[in-house]
Short mmCIF file of C-alpha atoms and ligand atoms in Angstrom, two decimals:
data_model
loop_
_atom_site.label_atom_id
_atom_site.label_comp_id
_atom_site.label_asym_id
_atom_site.label_seq_id
_atom_site.Cartn_x
_atom_site.Cartn_y
_atom_site.Cartn_z
CA MET A 273 107.76 129.19 95.69
CA ILE A 274 108.23 129.22 92.24
CA ALA A 275 111.89 128.51 91.63
CA ASP A 276 113.19 131.46 89.14
CA LYS A 277 116.02 128.93 86.61
CA THR A 278 113.46 127.06 85.50
CA SER A 279 112.07 128.75 81.65
CA ALA A 280 108.88 130.64 80.86
CA LEU A 281 108.21 128.62 78.77
CA GLU A 282 108.44 125.37 81.76
CA ARG A 283 106.95 127.48 84.14
CA ARG A 284 103.17 127.27 81.40
CA LEU A 285 103.21 124.19 80.93
CA GLU A 286 102.08 123.63 84.87
CA ILE A 287 98.02 122.82 85.82
CA PRO A 288 96.64 124.52 88.25
CA GLY A 289 95.88 122.78 91.74
CA ARG A 290 97.41 119.62 90.67
CA VAL A 291 100.59 119.87 89.35
CA SER A 292 103.33 123.73 90.09
CA PHE A 293 106.98 124.57 90.13
CA MET A 294 108.72 125.09 93.43
CA ASP A 295 111.78 125.60 94.74
CA GLY A 296 112.31 122.39 95.89
CA SER A 297 116.51 121.51 99.06
CA GLY A 298 118.87 122.94 97.16
CA GLU A 299 116.84 125.57 95.94
CA LEU A 300 116.90 123.00 92.65
CA PRO A 301 113.54 123.30 90.15
CA MET A 302 111.76 120.61 90.95
CA LEU A 303 107.96 119.89 90.95
CA GLU A 304 104.08 118.20 92.79
CA ILE A 305 101.85 116.08 91.30
CA LYS A 306 98.99 115.52 92.81
CA THR A 307 97.03 112.80 91.24
CA GLU A 308 92.76 111.63 93.90
CA TRP A 309 95.60 108.48 94.46
CA SER A 310 98.82 109.84 95.17
CA THR A 311 101.09 113.16 95.32
CA ALA A 312 104.79 112.82 93.64
CA GLU A 313 107.98 115.33 93.48
CA ILE A 314 110.19 114.85 90.67
CA TYR A 315 113.34 117.17 90.46
CA LEU A 316 114.35 119.21 86.49
CA HIS A 317 118.65 117.55 88.70
CA GLY A 318 118.07 114.23 87.14
CA ALA A 319 114.42 114.72 85.73
CA HIS A 320 114.45 112.64 89.60
CA VAL A 321 111.54 111.58 91.15
CA THR A 322 112.19 111.46 94.31
CA ARG A 323 108.71 111.00 96.09
CA PHE A 324 105.66 108.75 94.92
CA GLN A 325 103.09 108.23 97.81
CA LYS A 326 100.25 107.09 97.88
CA ARG A 327 97.76 108.52 100.40
CA ASP A 328 97.02 106.17 103.11
CA GLU A 329 100.27 104.41 102.80
CA PRO A 330 104.08 105.40 104.08
CA PRO A 331 106.43 106.59 100.81
CA LEU A 332 106.98 104.64 97.97
CA LEU A 333 109.99 106.04 97.72
CA PHE A 334 113.38 105.98 99.95
CA LEU A 335 115.08 109.31 99.58
CA SER A 336 118.03 109.91 101.80
CA GLN A 337 117.66 112.38 105.23
CA VAL A 338 120.76 113.36 104.16
CA SER A 339 120.71 113.67 100.38
CA ARG A 340 122.42 115.86 98.92
CA PHE A 341 120.78 118.54 96.86
CA ASP A 342 122.88 120.73 93.96
CA LYS A 343 124.38 120.36 90.72
CA GLU A 344 126.77 118.75 90.81
CA HIS A 345 126.09 115.20 92.39
CA PRO A 346 123.36 112.55 91.76
CA ILE A 347 120.18 112.85 94.79
CA ARG A 348 120.88 109.37 96.76
CA GLY A 349 117.14 108.21 97.41
CA GLY A 350 113.91 108.50 94.51
CA ILE A 351 114.94 107.00 91.42
CA PRO A 352 118.88 107.70 89.31
CA VAL A 353 118.38 107.57 85.80
CA ILE A 354 121.10 105.07 85.60
CA PHE A 355 122.25 106.13 81.25
CA PRO A 356 124.73 106.17 78.76
CA TRP A 357 126.20 103.27 81.27
CA PHE A 358 126.17 102.13 84.78
CA GLY A 359 128.45 101.27 87.44
CA ALA A 360 132.93 103.46 86.86
CA ARG A 361 133.79 104.25 83.79
CA ALA A 362 137.50 105.45 84.04
CA GLY A 363 137.61 109.26 84.33
CA LYS A 364 134.38 109.85 84.00
CA PRO A 365 131.45 109.69 86.75
CA ALA A 366 129.51 106.22 88.17
CA HIS A 367 127.03 105.38 86.55
CA GLY A 368 126.49 108.60 83.77
CA PHE A 369 126.02 111.54 83.52
CA ALA A 370 122.35 112.13 83.47
CA ARG A 371 121.13 112.16 86.37
CA THR A 372 123.62 114.66 87.55
CA THR A 373 121.81 117.21 84.05
CA ALA A 374 119.11 119.41 84.47
CA TRP A 375 116.20 117.42 82.15
CA GLU A 376 113.86 120.21 79.83
CA LEU A 377 110.24 119.33 80.64
CA LYS A 378 108.51 119.75 77.36
CA GLU A 379 104.41 118.49 78.28
CA ILE A 380 102.94 117.59 81.27
CA THR A 381 99.17 115.54 79.59
CA SER A 382 96.76 115.24 82.61
CA SER A 383 94.75 111.92 81.33
CA ALA A 384 91.19 111.42 81.69
CA ASN A 385 91.14 108.47 84.05
CA GLY A 386 93.10 111.07 86.22
CA SER A 387 96.54 110.22 85.92
CA ILE A 388 99.27 113.35 84.95
CA SER A 389 102.82 112.26 82.73
CA LEU A 390 105.01 114.55 82.72
CA ARG A 391 108.17 114.08 79.42
CA LEU A 392 111.27 115.28 79.92
CA ARG A 393 114.37 115.57 77.44
CA LEU A 394 117.86 115.10 78.09
CA PRO A 395 119.69 118.48 76.77
CA ASP A 396 122.61 117.87 74.48
CA GLY A 397 125.57 118.59 76.21
CA PRO A 398 129.23 118.27 75.98
CA ALA A 399 128.86 115.54 78.23
CA ALA A 400 127.19 113.79 75.23
CA ALA A 401 130.40 114.11 72.71
CA GLY A 402 132.35 111.27 72.37
CA PHE A 403 128.16 108.77 71.58
CA PRO A 404 126.42 109.38 67.96
CA PRO A 405 123.61 111.97 68.33
CA PHE A 406 120.14 110.63 69.86
CA THR A 407 117.68 111.62 71.84
CA ALA A 408 116.49 110.76 75.46
CA ASP A 409 113.06 111.34 76.70
CA TYR A 410 111.34 110.30 79.45
CA ILE A 411 108.11 110.14 80.61
CA VAL A 412 106.55 109.97 83.92
CA THR A 413 103.18 108.43 84.82
CA VAL A 414 101.01 109.16 88.00
CA SER A 415 98.04 107.87 89.09
CA GLU A 416 97.66 104.70 91.36
CA THR A 417 100.87 103.60 90.04
CA LEU A 418 104.33 105.56 89.38
CA GLU A 419 105.63 103.98 85.45
CA LEU A 420 108.26 105.77 84.21
CA GLN A 421 109.47 105.19 80.60
CA LEU A 422 113.52 106.10 79.20
CA LEU A 423 112.97 106.14 75.28
CA ILE A 424 116.31 106.08 72.81
CA ALA A 425 116.62 106.64 69.82
CA ASN A 426 119.40 107.10 68.13
CA ALA A 427 119.61 110.40 65.70
CA SER A 428 122.58 108.99 64.03
CA PRO A 429 122.48 108.09 60.28
CA ASP A 430 125.21 105.90 59.97
CA LYS A 431 126.62 104.65 63.17
CA GLU A 432 124.96 101.80 66.31
CA PHE A 433 124.78 103.61 69.46
CA THR A 434 124.93 101.16 72.29
CA PHE A 435 124.59 102.03 75.34
CA GLU A 436 123.64 100.90 79.31
CA GLU A 437 120.22 102.32 81.40
CA CYS A 438 118.83 101.76 84.56
CA LEU A 439 116.48 102.77 86.44
CA HIS A 440 117.68 102.50 90.11
CA THR A 441 114.95 102.77 92.16
CA TYR A 442 115.25 102.94 95.95
CA PHE A 443 111.73 101.65 97.62
CA THR A 444 111.26 102.02 101.35
CA VAL A 445 110.58 99.20 103.61
CA GLY A 446 110.23 99.49 107.32
CA ASP A 447 112.44 96.27 108.63
CA ILE A 448 115.04 95.63 105.78
CA GLY A 449 114.87 92.22 108.68
CA ALA A 450 111.25 91.90 107.68
CA ALA A 451 111.72 92.13 104.26
CA SER A 452 111.97 89.48 101.01
CA ILE A 453 112.26 90.09 97.36
CA VAL A 454 110.40 87.39 95.40
CA GLY A 455 110.96 86.27 91.14
CA LEU A 456 114.66 85.83 90.01
CA LYS A 457 115.05 82.40 91.56
CA GLY A 458 116.66 80.02 88.78
CA VAL A 459 118.20 83.57 87.64
CA GLY A 460 121.92 83.94 86.62
CA TYR A 461 123.48 87.25 88.14
CA GLU A 462 127.37 89.16 88.63
CA ASP A 463 127.90 89.36 92.09
CA LYS A 464 129.33 92.43 93.00
CA VAL A 465 130.00 91.65 96.44
CA GLU A 466 131.78 88.74 95.86
CA ASN A 467 134.13 89.66 92.73
CA PHE A 468 131.61 89.94 90.39
CA ALA A 469 131.46 85.57 90.69
CA LYS A 470 128.92 84.42 88.05
CA LYS A 471 125.39 82.48 90.07
CA VAL A 472 122.74 81.21 89.43
CA GLU A 473 120.23 82.10 92.47
CA THR A 474 118.20 79.76 93.86
CA ASN A 475 115.64 81.30 96.29
CA GLU A 476 112.54 81.52 95.54
CA ALA A 477 112.51 84.53 98.22
CA ILE A 478 115.49 86.90 98.95
CA ASN A 479 116.58 88.59 102.77
CA ILE A 480 119.02 90.85 102.95
CA PRO A 481 121.82 89.76 106.21
CA SER A 482 124.33 91.71 104.59
CA GLU A 483 125.73 94.27 102.12
CA VAL A 484 123.90 92.90 98.46
CA ASP A 485 125.04 93.99 95.03
CA ARG A 486 123.93 91.64 92.79
CA VAL A 487 123.65 92.16 88.78
CA TYR A 488 121.15 89.67 87.68
CA PHE A 489 120.61 88.67 83.35
CA ASP A 490 118.35 87.92 81.18
CA THR A 491 115.79 88.42 83.25
CA THR A 492 112.19 90.26 82.00
CA GLY A 493 109.81 89.49 84.48
CA PRO A 494 108.28 90.91 86.92
CA VAL A 495 109.98 91.25 90.81
CA GLU A 496 107.59 91.66 93.71
CA ILE A 497 109.21 93.52 98.18
CA GLN A 498 107.50 91.56 100.35
CA ASP A 499 107.64 93.54 103.50
CA ARG A 500 106.44 92.27 106.33
CA SER A 501 107.08 95.15 108.96
CA LEU A 502 105.15 97.63 106.56
CA GLN A 503 102.36 94.82 105.66
CA ARG A 504 103.07 96.44 102.68
CA LYS A 505 103.57 94.55 98.96
CA ILE A 506 105.33 96.46 96.03
CA ARG A 507 105.77 95.07 92.40
CA VAL A 508 107.92 96.48 89.99
CA GLU A 509 107.14 95.27 86.45
CA LYS A 510 109.16 95.81 82.99
CA GLU A 511 108.96 96.19 79.50
CA GLY A 512 112.02 96.13 77.71
CA SER A 513 114.13 95.41 80.46
CA ALA A 514 116.44 92.06 80.26
CA SER A 515 118.26 93.28 83.75
CA THR A 516 117.57 93.47 86.89
CA VAL A 517 119.96 94.49 90.40
CA VAL A 518 119.97 94.44 93.69
CA TRP A 519 122.25 97.18 95.99
CA ASN A 520 121.60 97.53 100.30
CA PRO A 521 124.90 98.55 101.27
CA TRP A 522 125.14 97.01 105.22
CA ILE A 523 126.44 98.76 107.15
CA ALA A 524 130.48 99.10 106.59
CA LYS A 525 129.83 101.30 103.39
CA ALA A 526 126.58 103.33 104.74
CA GLN A 527 129.50 104.03 106.68
CA GLN A 528 131.44 105.51 103.76
CA MET A 529 129.22 107.77 101.65
CA SER A 530 128.98 110.80 103.02
CA ASP A 531 124.92 110.79 101.52
CA PHE A 532 123.30 108.62 103.02
CA GLY A 533 122.59 108.54 107.06
CA ASN A 534 124.31 105.14 109.16
CA GLU A 535 120.85 104.07 109.85
CA GLU A 536 119.53 103.74 107.46
CA TYR A 537 120.49 100.93 105.03
CA GLN A 538 117.60 100.01 107.70
CA LYS A 539 115.66 101.10 105.83
CA MET A 540 115.78 100.74 102.04
CA VAL A 541 116.60 98.20 98.85
CA CYS A 542 117.48 99.20 95.81
CA VAL A 543 115.45 97.26 93.16
CA GLU A 544 116.85 98.69 90.19
CA SER A 545 115.24 97.47 86.11
CA GLY A 546 117.30 98.50 83.49
CA ASN A 547 119.68 97.14 80.33
CA VAL A 548 122.82 96.99 81.69
CA GLY A 549 126.64 94.48 81.24
CA LYS A 550 126.27 91.97 78.51
CA ASN A 551 121.89 93.22 78.10
CA LYS A 552 123.29 96.80 77.36
CA VAL A 553 121.27 97.40 74.51
CA THR A 554 123.17 98.70 71.17
CA LEU A 555 119.87 100.68 68.88
CA PRO A 556 121.35 100.25 64.85
CA PRO A 557 121.02 103.96 62.47
CA GLY A 558 117.35 105.59 62.99
CA LYS A 559 116.29 102.88 66.04
CA SER A 560 114.27 103.78 69.38
CA SER A 561 114.26 101.30 72.19
CA ALA A 562 111.61 102.22 75.54
CA LEU A 563 112.40 101.06 78.98
CA THR A 564 109.23 100.74 81.16
CA VAL A 565 108.78 100.44 84.53
CA LYS A 566 105.57 99.83 86.30
CA LEU A 567 105.03 100.55 90.52
CA SER A 568 102.69 99.78 91.90
CA SER A 569 102.07 98.24 96.20
CA ALA A 570 99.09 96.47 97.91
CA PRO A 571 98.57 94.96 101.20
CA PHE A 572 100.85 92.28 102.72
CA LYS A 573 100.00 90.47 105.32
C1 LIG B 620 124.12 100.19 92.73
C2 LIG B 620 125.25 99.18 92.32
O1 LIG B 620 124.03 99.60 91.13
O2 LIG B 620 124.28 101.68 92.99
C3 LIG B 620 126.14 99.58 93.57
O3 LIG B 620 124.91 97.77 91.83
C4 LIG B 620 126.61 101.24 94.07
O4 LIG B 620 127.68 98.59 93.61
C5 LIG B 620 125.15 101.60 94.41
O5 LIG B 620 127.52 100.82 95.35
C6 LIG B 620 124.91 102.91 94.09
O6 LIG B 620 126.22 104.09 93.37
P1 LIG B 620 126.44 105.28 93.52
O7 LIG B 620 126.71 105.45 92.74
O8 LIG B 620 125.00 105.76 94.00
O9 LIG B 620 126.68 106.02 94.96
#
């Protein structure tokens, strides 16, 4: 069924057999995208990609079985768009308002090479009061890979715009005990589990045997998730991003979260690409920035 909460203009953008609107969970409007390599789902609520799955592969993105799907709360799993702040902010929702705002679908493009791109825009609203005028566009390109681009433009004629941004990606793993994260050796980080202690990563391959919540700074290189259980490696390549966050809530946190199953920490890890903390972005008047992330996967023995 087609969601009637979407505008007639948005519905006109559908491409029969490739991109269709439907009622997603909680009757929130969702787009399903089909390419010759993959299927993806994206909600207008939060411009939230909840699914990307290649043919003959398990889902790349983890989505909680008990996620909330309503207009007030973020979806648990997939790719929450974190903007314009990361983490807690007094009196404000954690991780910014972008992930709980219904974005507008502006454009769907189908390329000759078979990829499909969607462009969404964060509408103006009261939540943005206090910030200089800006635009936030999100381009999601589905093919054999999933490419995400968050474009922020400072529309103010005279004020700087300072913000944080992060594509808070939840990846599926077969078993967290058989997964390692490679690509952060030598990088400095804040360990949120140890009261934001400043450390330097010493491991070539990071294992996750307990709660992990780390913000790695000044790191622009790719990161790989090596999953010996699903025999898959996932590659996270990025541009315009100086921070990488690694998060797994583990047992106690999982039990505290009402929208996350008690055992689900075994099946996921977040590897998030963005610009947060000391890597926050300051745009001069009239300038723009692009955060680009490309996700791909291949067999891993
Ligand atoms: C991570 C943070 O990015 O997001 C964690 O580093 C946080 O501290 C996690 O717990 C989930 O946040 P939320 O707001 O979606 O529960």
